Amino acid sequence: MNDISMTGITVVTAIAVIALLIIGIILFFRNSLRGKSMSNLTEKYAGKSWDSPLTARNKYPDVNVFKFTLPTLLFGCFLALAVTIFAFSWTSYEEEVFIPEDALELDEEIEIEPPRTKEPPPPPPPPPPPVIEEVPEEEIEEEDEPVFESMDVEEETVIDEPEPVVEDAPPPPPPPPPPPPAEEEIFKVVEQMPRFPGCEDAGGTDKEKEECAKGKMLQYIYKNLKYPAIARENGVEGMCVIQFVVDKAGNVTEAKVVRDIGAGCGDAAMKVVNTMPTWVPGKQRGRAVKVLYTLPVRFKLEG
């Protein structure tokens, strides 16, 4: 027996039909028994003596509902079995996503802007050489002959202790400003490239996980990508290229369009990239680093 598969709408419709069938049966028996009870059953069974009290437990056999016990039980078992089959046959189908062929292949080599890294500051300029000025001879005055004073000290000599001269000390120079924070390097190729989430528990090698992550990423992109109406009406097809940085925490940052085919396709691709979940960050020598990622997004009309 082949497996029975039903969509959610089919299951709900079947349950609704069963519910209406039950309600119809209940109303049918209710009206039938009510019509019999209103007939002249008293005159019909006047002077009737019952063989057993159980036979006349409902007073009149015409309105005895216990004779429907077996059919009701069988009907209930049939409905329970049908509902069980419907429940086990409820199949949820994944939405079919159209992914163009060679979606991740670039048509040609794209000139990629090198990652921004902080350049070292230029060295300070050398000090200017000293300027030697020539003094004219007229300005040179002969120095007076030095006068030598006697510095001999005798017993009667009184020496006055000079008062210490306290000069106002200049204020200390202000501390130098702190150096600017070093900007982290952004890599283009690392030992373990960043991956789209969803394949970490799949097992296998890093290469297999990377291929699995690419498939998950394509499913996410082309499921959420909205083909612009103006591009669809004018038959615009082609490939947009988005560049973004996956930081050390796996967040998608600094996204920008490096190639646009127009008609709103670049903006549509950017919206999908900006809503991506957190990635598995790239690693270099076992350490998470920032990685520049280039993503082609191909727009192709179905048909």
PDB file of C-alpha atoms in Angstrom:
ATOM      1  CA  MET A   1       0.000   0.000   0.000  1.00  0.00           C
ATOM      2  CA  ASN A   2       1.437   3.315  -1.035  1.00  0.00           C
ATOM      3  CA  ASP A   3       1.896   6.021   1.567  1.00  0.00           C
ATOM      4  CA  ILE A   4      -0.972   8.465   1.752  1.00  0.00           C
ATOM      5  CA  SER A   5       0.082  12.087   1.867  1.00  0.00           C
ATOM      6  CA  MET A   6      -2.256  14.960   2.541  1.00  0.00           C
ATOM      7  CA  THR A   7      -1.745  18.651   2.886  1.00  0.00           C
ATOM      8  CA  GLY A   8      -3.011  20.615   5.850  1.00  0.00           C
ATOM      9  CA  ILE A   9      -5.946  21.998   3.856  1.00  0.00           C
ATOM     10  CA  THR A  10      -7.043  18.470   2.887  1.00  0.00           C
ATOM     11  CA  VAL A  11      -6.928  17.257   6.498  1.00  0.00           C
ATOM     12  CA  VAL A  12      -8.911  20.255   7.772  1.00  0.00           C
ATOM     13  CA  THR A  13     -11.485  19.778   5.004  1.00  0.00           C
ATOM     14  CA  ALA A  14     -11.877  16.073   5.832  1.00  0.00           C
ATOM     15  CA  ILE A  15     -12.355  16.770   9.549  1.00  0.00           C
ATOM     16  CA  ALA A  16     -14.930  19.445   8.730  1.00  0.00           C
ATOM     17  CA  VAL A  17     -16.844  16.973   6.517  1.00  0.00           C
ATOM     18  CA  ILE A  18     -16.822  14.356   9.289  1.00  0.00           C
ATOM     19  CA  ALA A  19     -18.076  16.916  11.813  1.00  0.00           C
ATOM     20  CA  LEU A  20     -20.925  17.934   9.489  1.00  0.00           C
ATOM     21  CA  LEU A  21     -21.792  14.252   8.905  1.00  0.00           C
ATOM     22  CA  ILE A  22     -22.027  13.610  12.655  1.00  0.00           C
ATOM     23  CA  ILE A  23     -24.196  16.681  13.153  1.00  0.00           C
ATOM     24  CA  GLY A  24     -26.473  15.563  10.289  1.00  0.00           C
ATOM     25  CA  ILE A  25     -26.880  12.057  11.740  1.00  0.00           C
ATOM     26  CA  ILE A  26     -27.700  13.461  15.171  1.00  0.00           C
ATOM     27  CA  LEU A  27     -30.327  15.803  13.742  1.00  0.00           C
ATOM     28  CA  PHE A  28     -31.825  12.993  11.635  1.00  0.00           C
ATOM     29  CA  PHE A  29     -32.282  10.640  14.598  1.00  0.00           C
ATOM     30  CA  ARG A  30     -33.538  13.456  16.785  1.00  0.00           C
ATOM     31  CA  ASN A  31     -36.262  14.478  14.353  1.00  0.00           C
ATOM     32  CA  SER A  32     -37.166  10.832  13.653  1.00  0.00           C
ATOM     33  CA  LEU A  33     -37.589   9.961  17.337  1.00  0.00           C
ATOM     34  CA  ARG A  34     -39.450  13.194  18.031  1.00  0.00           C
ATOM     35  CA  GLY A  35     -41.935  12.394  15.244  1.00  0.00           C
ATOM     36  CA  LYS A  36     -42.564   8.948  16.659  1.00  0.00           C
ATOM     37  CA  SER A  37     -42.988  10.212  20.167  1.00  0.00           C
ATOM     38  CA  MET A  38     -45.689  12.622  19.029  1.00  0.00           C
ATOM     39  CA  SER A  39     -47.736   9.874  17.371  1.00  0.00           C
ATOM     40  CA  ASN A  40     -50.552   8.083  19.207  1.00  0.00           C
ATOM     41  CA  LEU A  41     -48.344   5.419  20.823  1.00  0.00           C
ATOM     42  CA  THR A  42     -50.636   5.177  23.850  1.00  0.00           C
ATOM     43  CA  GLU A  43     -53.551   3.924  21.789  1.00  0.00           C
ATOM     44  CA  LYS A  44     -51.281   1.677  19.762  1.00  0.00           C
ATOM     45  CA  TYR A  45     -50.025  -0.212  22.782  1.00  0.00           C
ATOM     46  CA  ALA A  46     -53.212  -0.020  24.864  1.00  0.00           C
ATOM     47  CA  GLY A  47     -53.726  -3.246  26.822  1.00  0.00           C
ATOM     48  CA  LYS A  48     -50.265  -4.507  25.744  1.00  0.00           C
ATOM     49  CA  SER A  49     -48.584  -6.658  28.324  1.00  0.00           C
ATOM     50  CA  TRP A  50     -44.775  -6.858  28.170  1.00  0.00           C
ATOM     51  CA  ASP A  51     -43.002 -10.168  28.473  1.00  0.00           C
ATOM     52  CA  SER A  52     -40.190  -8.620  30.517  1.00  0.00           C
ATOM     53  CA  PRO A  53     -39.662  -5.308  32.276  1.00  0.00           C
ATOM     54  CA  LEU A  54     -36.476  -4.862  30.201  1.00  0.00           C
ATOM     55  CA  THR A  55     -38.525  -4.926  27.040  1.00  0.00           C
ATOM     56  CA  ALA A  56     -40.605  -1.983  28.204  1.00  0.00           C
ATOM     57  CA  ARG A  57     -37.861   0.002  29.889  1.00  0.00           C
ATOM     58  CA  ASN A  58     -38.487   2.843  27.372  1.00  0.00           C
ATOM     59  CA  LYS A  59     -42.252   2.213  27.628  1.00  0.00           C
ATOM     60  CA  TYR A  60     -42.577   2.017  23.834  1.00  0.00           C
ATOM     61  CA  PRO A  61     -40.281   0.009  21.541  1.00  0.00           C
ATOM     62  CA  ASP A  62     -40.715   2.557  18.734  1.00  0.00           C
ATOM     63  CA  VAL A  63     -38.611   5.096  20.621  1.00  0.00           C
ATOM     64  CA  ASN A  64     -36.055   2.680  22.048  1.00  0.00           C
ATOM     65  CA  VAL A  65     -32.665   4.264  21.291  1.00  0.00           C
ATOM     66  CA  PHE A  66     -30.698   1.303  22.654  1.00  0.00           C
ATOM     67  CA  LYS A  67     -31.314  -0.651  19.452  1.00  0.00           C
ATOM     68  CA  PHE A  68     -28.869   1.741  17.761  1.00  0.00           C
ATOM     69  CA  THR A  69     -26.027   0.911  20.153  1.00  0.00           C
ATOM     70  CA  LEU A  70     -24.116  -1.453  17.842  1.00  0.00           C
ATOM     71  CA  PRO A  71     -24.394   0.725  14.690  1.00  0.00           C
ATOM     72  CA  THR A  72     -23.369   3.794  16.692  1.00  0.00           C
ATOM     73  CA  LEU A  73     -20.354   1.961  18.144  1.00  0.00           C
ATOM     74  CA  LEU A  74     -19.228   0.772  14.714  1.00  0.00           C
ATOM     75  CA  PHE A  75     -19.695   4.222  13.239  1.00  0.00           C
ATOM     76  CA  GLY A  76     -17.634   5.776  16.056  1.00  0.00           C
ATOM     77  CA  CYS A  77     -14.802   3.253  15.502  1.00  0.00           C
ATOM     78  CA  PHE A  78     -14.842   4.049  11.797  1.00  0.00           C
ATOM     79  CA  LEU A  79     -14.606   7.798  12.457  1.00  0.00           C
ATOM     80  CA  ALA A  80     -11.790   7.317  14.993  1.00  0.00           C
ATOM     81  CA  LEU A  81      -9.857   5.217  12.475  1.00  0.00           C
ATOM     82  CA  ALA A  82     -10.414   7.781   9.723  1.00  0.00           C
ATOM     83  CA  VAL A  83      -9.237  10.690  11.898  1.00  0.00           C
ATOM     84  CA  THR A  84      -6.133   8.689  12.888  1.00  0.00           C
ATOM     85  CA  ILE A  85      -5.301   7.980   9.246  1.00  0.00           C
ATOM     86  CA  PHE A  86      -5.759  11.637   8.378  1.00  0.00           C
ATOM     87  CA  ALA A  87      -3.511  12.713  11.239  1.00  0.00           C
ATOM     88  CA  PHE A  88      -0.692  10.325  10.274  1.00  0.00           C
ATOM     89  CA  SER A  89      -1.044  11.266   6.604  1.00  0.00           C
ATOM     90  CA  TRP A  90      -0.694  14.969   7.269  1.00  0.00           C
ATOM     91  CA  THR A  91       2.407  15.912   5.277  1.00  0.00           C
ATOM     92  CA  SER A  92       4.061  19.330   5.365  1.00  0.00           C
ATOM     93  CA  TYR A  93       5.758  20.240   2.102  1.00  0.00           C
ATOM     94  CA  GLU A  94       8.721  22.589   1.960  1.00  0.00           C
ATOM     95  CA  GLU A  95       8.237  25.580  -0.255  1.00  0.00           C
ATOM     96  CA  GLU A  96       9.998  25.035  -3.559  1.00  0.00           C
ATOM     97  CA  VAL A  97      12.634  27.726  -4.025  1.00  0.00           C
ATOM     98  CA  PHE A  98      13.907  28.615  -7.483  1.00  0.00           C
ATOM     99  CA  ILE A  99      17.714  28.822  -7.377  1.00  0.00           C
ATOM    100  CA  PRO A 100      19.426  29.794 -10.638  1.00  0.00           C
ATOM    101  CA  GLU A 101      22.195  27.581 -11.935  1.00  0.00           C
ATOM    102  CA  ASP A 102      25.751  28.608 -11.006  1.00  0.00           C
ATOM    103  CA  ALA A 103      24.309  31.025  -8.462  1.00  0.00           C
ATOM    104  CA  LEU A 104      27.624  31.419  -6.619  1.00  0.00           C
ATOM    105  CA  GLU A 105      29.874  31.665  -9.687  1.00  0.00           C
ATOM    106  CA  LEU A 106      31.071  35.078 -10.794  1.00  0.00           C
ATOM    107  CA  ASP A 107      30.858  35.857 -14.502  1.00  0.00           C
ATOM    108  CA  GLU A 108      34.186  37.630 -14.467  1.00  0.00           C
ATOM    109  CA  GLU A 109      36.843  38.695 -12.067  1.00  0.00           C
ATOM    110  CA  ILE A 110      35.594  41.570  -9.978  1.00  0.00           C
ATOM    111  CA  GLU A 111      37.970  44.205  -8.805  1.00  0.00           C
ATOM    112  CA  ILE A 112      37.781  43.867  -5.071  1.00  0.00           C
ATOM    113  CA  GLU A 113      38.726  46.765  -2.897  1.00  0.00           C
ATOM    114  CA  PRO A 114      41.463  45.650  -0.506  1.00  0.00           C
ATOM    115  CA  PRO A 115      40.412  45.474   3.127  1.00  0.00           C
ATOM    116  CA  ARG A 116      40.914  48.626   5.095  1.00  0.00           C
ATOM    117  CA  THR A 117      43.825  48.411   7.497  1.00  0.00           C
ATOM    118  CA  LYS A 118      45.340  51.214   9.489  1.00  0.00           C
ATOM    119  CA  GLU A 119      48.532  52.580   7.946  1.00  0.00           C
ATOM    120  CA  PRO A 120      51.407  53.504  10.284  1.00  0.00           C
ATOM    121  CA  PRO A 121      51.757  57.263  10.841  1.00  0.00           C
ATOM    122  CA  PRO A 122      54.501  58.977   8.818  1.00  0.00           C
ATOM    123  CA  PRO A 123      57.756  59.689  10.682  1.00  0.00           C
ATOM    124  CA  PRO A 124      58.200  63.237  12.008  1.00  0.00           C
ATOM    125  CA  PRO A 125      60.233  65.597   9.787  1.00  0.00           C
ATOM    126  CA  PRO A 126      63.913  66.029  10.715  1.00  0.00           C
ATOM    127  CA  PRO A 127      64.790  69.172  12.690  1.00  0.00           C
ATOM    128  CA  PRO A 128      66.051  72.098  10.621  1.00  0.00           C
ATOM    129  CA  PRO A 129      69.835  72.565  10.550  1.00  0.00           C
ATOM    130  CA  PRO A 130      71.251  75.320  12.786  1.00  0.00           C
ATOM    131  CA  VAL A 131      71.678  78.713  11.152  1.00  0.00           C
ATOM    132  CA  ILE A 132      75.099  80.305  11.670  1.00  0.00           C
ATOM    133  CA  GLU A 133      74.994  84.089  11.612  1.00  0.00           C
ATOM    134  CA  GLU A 134      78.131  86.109  11.099  1.00  0.00           C
ATOM    135  CA  VAL A 135      78.584  88.969  13.558  1.00  0.00           C
ATOM    136  CA  PRO A 136      80.252  92.097  12.136  1.00  0.00           C
ATOM    137  CA  GLU A 137      83.512  93.146  13.726  1.00  0.00           C
ATOM    138  CA  GLU A 138      82.116  96.521  14.721  1.00  0.00           C
ATOM    139  CA  GLU A 139      79.682  94.865  17.101  1.00  0.00           C
ATOM    140  CA  ILE A 140      82.429  92.907  18.841  1.00  0.00           C
ATOM    141  CA  GLU A 141      83.425  94.821  21.939  1.00  0.00           C
ATOM    142  CA  GLU A 142      86.506  94.181  23.854  1.00  0.00           C
ATOM    143  CA  GLU A 143      85.714  92.660  27.149  1.00  0.00           C
ATOM    144  CA  ASP A 144      86.884  94.424  30.278  1.00  0.00           C
ATOM    145  CA  GLU A 145      89.710  92.853  32.071  1.00  0.00           C
ATOM    146  CA  PRO A 146      88.473  90.611  34.831  1.00  0.00           C
ATOM    147  CA  VAL A 147      88.719  91.843  38.400  1.00  0.00           C
ATOM    148  CA  PHE A 148      89.955  89.259  40.839  1.00  0.00           C
ATOM    149  CA  GLU A 149      88.720  89.530  44.421  1.00  0.00           C
ATOM    150  CA  SER A 150      90.436  87.927  47.328  1.00  0.00           C
ATOM    151  CA  MET A 151      88.572  84.949  48.707  1.00  0.00           C
ATOM    152  CA  ASP A 152      90.796  84.415  51.748  1.00  0.00           C
ATOM    153  CA  VAL A 153      88.932  83.676  54.960  1.00  0.00           C
ATOM    154  CA  GLU A 154      90.356  84.662  58.356  1.00  0.00           C
ATOM    155  CA  GLU A 155      89.167  84.121  61.877  1.00  0.00           C
ATOM    156  CA  GLU A 156      87.656  87.557  62.164  1.00  0.00           C
ATOM    157  CA  THR A 157      85.817  87.221  58.876  1.00  0.00           C
ATOM    158  CA  VAL A 158      82.049  87.029  59.308  1.00  0.00           C
ATOM    159  CA  ILE A 159      80.309  84.964  56.713  1.00  0.00           C
ATOM    160  CA  ASP A 160      76.647  85.650  56.168  1.00  0.00           C
ATOM    161  CA  GLU A 161      74.662  82.648  55.088  1.00  0.00           C
ATOM    162  CA  PRO A 162      72.829  83.573  51.928  1.00  0.00           C
ATOM    163  CA  GLU A 163      69.134  83.057  51.868  1.00  0.00           C
ATOM    164  CA  PRO A 164      68.058  80.214  49.619  1.00  0.00           C
ATOM    165  CA  VAL A 165      66.525  81.393  46.432  1.00  0.00           C
ATOM    166  CA  VAL A 166      63.277  79.609  45.672  1.00  0.00           C
ATOM    167  CA  GLU A 167      62.319  79.786  42.053  1.00  0.00           C
ATOM    168  CA  ASP A 168      58.780  79.113  40.888  1.00  0.00           C
ATOM    169  CA  ALA A 169      58.863  75.668  39.374  1.00  0.00           C
ATOM    170  CA  PRO A 170      57.121  75.493  35.979  1.00  0.00           C
ATOM    171  CA  PRO A 171      54.014  73.306  35.830  1.00  0.00           C
ATOM    172  CA  PRO A 172      54.602  69.762  34.577  1.00  0.00           C
ATOM    173  CA  PRO A 173      53.822  69.215  30.916  1.00  0.00           C
ATOM    174  CA  PRO A 174      50.446  67.652  30.153  1.00  0.00           C
ATOM    175  CA  PRO A 175      50.456  63.911  29.554  1.00  0.00           C
ATOM    176  CA  PRO A 176      50.508  62.851  25.920  1.00  0.00           C
ATOM    177  CA  PRO A 177      47.151  61.837  24.418  1.00  0.00           C
ATOM    178  CA  PRO A 178      46.411  58.107  24.395  1.00  0.00           C
ATOM    179  CA  PRO A 179      47.199  56.350  21.145  1.00  0.00           C
ATOM    180  CA  PRO A 180      44.196  55.642  18.895  1.00  0.00           C
ATOM    181  CA  PRO A 181      42.855  52.077  19.120  1.00  0.00           C
ATOM    182  CA  ALA A 182      44.423  49.776  16.596  1.00  0.00           C
ATOM    183  CA  GLU A 183      41.985  48.812  13.825  1.00  0.00           C
ATOM    184  CA  GLU A 184      41.676  45.081  13.413  1.00  0.00           C
ATOM    185  CA  GLU A 185      42.823  43.591  10.155  1.00  0.00           C
ATOM    186  CA  ILE A 186      40.172  42.368   7.719  1.00  0.00           C
ATOM    187  CA  PHE A 187      41.171  39.162   5.927  1.00  0.00           C
ATOM    188  CA  LYS A 188      40.074  38.041   2.476  1.00  0.00           C
ATOM    189  CA  VAL A 189      41.143  34.396   2.759  1.00  0.00           C
ATOM    190  CA  VAL A 190      41.543  32.483   6.015  1.00  0.00           C
ATOM    191  CA  GLU A 191      42.082  28.886   7.022  1.00  0.00           C
ATOM    192  CA  GLN A 192      38.388  28.414   7.906  1.00  0.00           C
ATOM    193  CA  MET A 193      36.095  30.711   5.936  1.00  0.00           C
ATOM    194  CA  PRO A 194      32.889  31.988   7.609  1.00  0.00           C
ATOM    195  CA  ARG A 195      29.838  29.772   7.062  1.00  0.00           C
ATOM    196  CA  PHE A 196      26.094  30.300   6.983  1.00  0.00           C
ATOM    197  CA  PRO A 197      24.469  28.669  10.071  1.00  0.00           C
ATOM    198  CA  GLY A 198      22.550  25.412  10.057  1.00  0.00           C
ATOM    199  CA  CYS A 199      25.190  22.781   9.300  1.00  0.00           C
ATOM    200  CA  GLU A 200      27.242  22.630  12.493  1.00  0.00           C
ATOM    201  CA  ASP A 201      25.461  19.494  13.729  1.00  0.00           C
ATOM    202  CA  ALA A 202      25.542  17.778  10.343  1.00  0.00           C
ATOM    203  CA  GLY A 203      28.915  16.176  10.991  1.00  0.00           C
ATOM    204  CA  GLY A 204      31.617  15.557   8.419  1.00  0.00           C
ATOM    205  CA  THR A 205      34.690  17.547   7.492  1.00  0.00           C
ATOM    206  CA  ASP A 206      34.962  21.326   7.276  1.00  0.00           C
ATOM    207  CA  LYS A 207      34.731  21.063   3.489  1.00  0.00           C
ATOM    208  CA  GLU A 208      31.441  19.139   3.726  1.00  0.00           C
ATOM    209  CA  LYS A 209      30.075  21.631   6.252  1.00  0.00           C
ATOM    210  CA  GLU A 210      31.044  24.491   3.942  1.00  0.00           C
ATOM    211  CA  GLU A 211      29.175  22.918   1.006  1.00  0.00           C
ATOM    212  CA  CYS A 212      26.143  22.312   3.243  1.00  0.00           C
ATOM    213  CA  ALA A 213      26.285  25.930   4.449  1.00  0.00           C
ATOM    214  CA  LYS A 214      26.348  27.214   0.862  1.00  0.00           C
ATOM    215  CA  GLY A 215      23.176  25.261   0.114  1.00  0.00           C
ATOM    216  CA  LYS A 216      21.463  26.652   3.225  1.00  0.00           C
ATOM    217  CA  MET A 217      22.544  30.161   2.266  1.00  0.00           C
ATOM    218  CA  LEU A 218      21.149  29.824  -1.266  1.00  0.00           C
ATOM    219  CA  GLN A 219      17.849  28.519   0.132  1.00  0.00           C
ATOM    220  CA  TYR A 220      17.646  31.512   2.484  1.00  0.00           C
ATOM    221  CA  ILE A 221      18.585  34.095  -0.158  1.00  0.00           C
ATOM    222  CA  TYR A 222      16.248  32.984  -2.940  1.00  0.00           C
ATOM    223  CA  LYS A 223      13.386  32.264  -0.526  1.00  0.00           C
ATOM    224  CA  ASN A 224      13.480  35.814   0.845  1.00  0.00           C
ATOM    225  CA  LEU A 225      14.617  37.636  -2.292  1.00  0.00           C
ATOM    226  CA  LYS A 226      11.865  39.814  -3.759  1.00  0.00           C
ATOM    227  CA  TYR A 227      12.267  40.336  -7.493  1.00  0.00           C
ATOM    228  CA  PRO A 228      11.598  44.070  -8.035  1.00  0.00           C
ATOM    229  CA  ALA A 229       8.390  44.679  -9.989  1.00  0.00           C
ATOM    230  CA  ILE A 230      10.039  47.178 -12.342  1.00  0.00           C
ATOM    231  CA  ALA A 231      12.813  44.688 -13.116  1.00  0.00           C
ATOM    232  CA  ARG A 232      10.294  41.909 -13.744  1.00  0.00           C
ATOM    233  CA  GLU A 233       8.173  44.096 -16.038  1.00  0.00           C
ATOM    234  CA  ASN A 234      11.207  45.157 -18.086  1.00  0.00           C
ATOM    235  CA  GLY A 235      12.830  41.711 -18.165  1.00  0.00           C
ATOM    236  CA  VAL A 236      15.950  42.830 -16.300  1.00  0.00           C
ATOM    237  CA  GLU A 237      18.216  39.867 -15.519  1.00  0.00           C
ATOM    238  CA  GLY A 238      21.788  39.621 -14.372  1.00  0.00           C
ATOM    239  CA  MET A 239      24.012  39.376 -11.347  1.00  0.00           C
ATOM    240  CA  CYS A 240      24.494  41.781  -8.478  1.00  0.00           C
ATOM    241  CA  VAL A 241      27.522  41.453  -6.218  1.00  0.00           C
ATOM    242  CA  ILE A 242      27.392  42.267  -2.511  1.00  0.00           C
ATOM    243  CA  GLN A 243      30.401  42.558  -0.232  1.00  0.00           C
ATOM    244  CA  PHE A 244      30.146  42.403   3.534  1.00  0.00           C
ATOM    245  CA  VAL A 245      32.323  41.699   6.546  1.00  0.00           C
ATOM    246  CA  VAL A 246      31.666  38.801   8.919  1.00  0.00           C
ATOM    247  CA  ASP A 247      33.093  39.959  12.241  1.00  0.00           C
ATOM    248  CA  LYS A 248      34.529  37.839  15.042  1.00  0.00           C
ATOM    249  CA  ALA A 249      31.055  37.276  16.528  1.00  0.00           C
ATOM    250  CA  GLY A 250      29.598  36.158  13.172  1.00  0.00           C
ATOM    251  CA  ASN A 251      27.563  39.329  12.558  1.00  0.00           C
ATOM    252  CA  VAL A 252      27.134  40.570   8.988  1.00  0.00           C
ATOM    253  CA  THR A 253      28.384  44.179   8.872  1.00  0.00           C
ATOM    254  CA  GLU A 254      29.489  46.852   6.397  1.00  0.00           C
ATOM    255  CA  ALA A 255      27.453  45.429   3.520  1.00  0.00           C
ATOM    256  CA  LYS A 256      27.647  47.312   0.225  1.00  0.00           C
ATOM    257  CA  VAL A 257      26.815  46.791  -3.442  1.00  0.00           C
ATOM    258  CA  VAL A 258      29.903  46.528  -5.663  1.00  0.00           C
ATOM    259  CA  ARG A 259      27.955  45.625  -8.820  1.00  0.00           C
ATOM    260  CA  ASP A 260      24.362  46.574  -9.602  1.00  0.00           C
ATOM    261  CA  ILE A 261      22.250  45.763 -12.673  1.00  0.00           C
ATOM    262  CA  GLY A 262      19.750  48.489 -11.841  1.00  0.00           C
ATOM    263  CA  ALA A 263      15.955  48.460 -11.570  1.00  0.00           C
ATOM    264  CA  GLY A 264      16.153  48.080  -7.793  1.00  0.00           C
ATOM    265  CA  CYS A 265      17.918  44.689  -7.880  1.00  0.00           C
ATOM    266  CA  GLY A 266      20.897  45.864  -5.833  1.00  0.00           C
ATOM    267  CA  ASP A 267      18.642  47.210  -3.071  1.00  0.00           C
ATOM    268  CA  ALA A 268      16.632  43.967  -3.059  1.00  0.00           C
ATOM    269  CA  ALA A 269      19.813  41.918  -2.621  1.00  0.00           C
ATOM    270  CA  MET A 270      21.012  44.249   0.157  1.00  0.00           C
ATOM    271  CA  LYS A 271      17.760  43.778   2.089  1.00  0.00           C
ATOM    272  CA  VAL A 272      18.247  40.007   2.124  1.00  0.00           C
ATOM    273  CA  VAL A 273      21.897  40.286   3.196  1.00  0.00           C
ATOM    274  CA  ASN A 274      21.076  42.704   6.028  1.00  0.00           C
ATOM    275  CA  THR A 275      18.491  40.259   7.456  1.00  0.00           C
ATOM    276  CA  MET A 276      20.842  37.258   7.511  1.00  0.00           C
ATOM    277  CA  PRO A 277      21.214  35.418  10.818  1.00  0.00           C
ATOM    278  CA  THR A 278      24.494  35.191  12.717  1.00  0.00           C
ATOM    279  CA  TRP A 279      27.152  33.253  10.811  1.00  0.00           C
ATOM    280  CA  VAL A 280      29.852  30.918  12.059  1.00  0.00           C
ATOM    281  CA  PRO A 281      32.856  33.293  12.116  1.00  0.00           C
ATOM    282  CA  GLY A 282      35.994  32.666  10.105  1.00  0.00           C
ATOM    283  CA  LYS A 283      39.130  31.507  11.900  1.00  0.00           C
ATOM    284  CA  GLN A 284      42.825  32.024  11.317  1.00  0.00           C
ATOM    285  CA  ARG A 285      45.202  29.895  13.393  1.00  0.00           C
ATOM    286  CA  GLY A 286      42.305  28.896  15.618  1.00  0.00           C
ATOM    287  CA  ARG A 287      41.344  32.516  16.372  1.00  0.00           C
ATOM    288  CA  ALA A 288      38.147  34.217  15.174  1.00  0.00           C
ATOM    289  CA  VAL A 289      38.902  37.106  12.814  1.00  0.00           C
ATOM    290  CA  LYS A 290      37.087  39.527  10.524  1.00  0.00           C
ATOM    291  CA  VAL A 291      36.656  38.235   6.973  1.00  0.00           C
ATOM    292  CA  LEU A 292      35.563  40.048   3.812  1.00  0.00           C
ATOM    293  CA  TYR A 293      32.965  37.970   1.957  1.00  0.00           C
ATOM    294  CA  THR A 294      31.913  38.475  -1.675  1.00  0.00           C
ATOM    295  CA  LEU A 295      28.425  37.192  -2.526  1.00  0.00           C
ATOM    296  CA  PRO A 296      26.964  37.107  -6.049  1.00  0.00           C
ATOM    297  CA  VAL A 297      23.158  37.295  -6.244  1.00  0.00           C
ATOM    298  CA  ARG A 298      21.761  36.265  -9.629  1.00  0.00           C
ATOM    299  CA  PHE A 299      18.405  37.610 -10.817  1.00  0.00           C
ATOM    300  CA  LYS A 300      16.754  35.335 -13.379  1.00  0.00           C
ATOM    301  CA  LEU A 301      13.124  35.192 -14.397  1.00  0.00           C
ATOM    302  CA  GLU A 302      11.451  31.803 -14.265  1.00  0.00           C
ATOM    303  CA  GLY A 303       9.990  30.290 -17.373  1.00  0.00           C
TER     304      GLY A 303
END
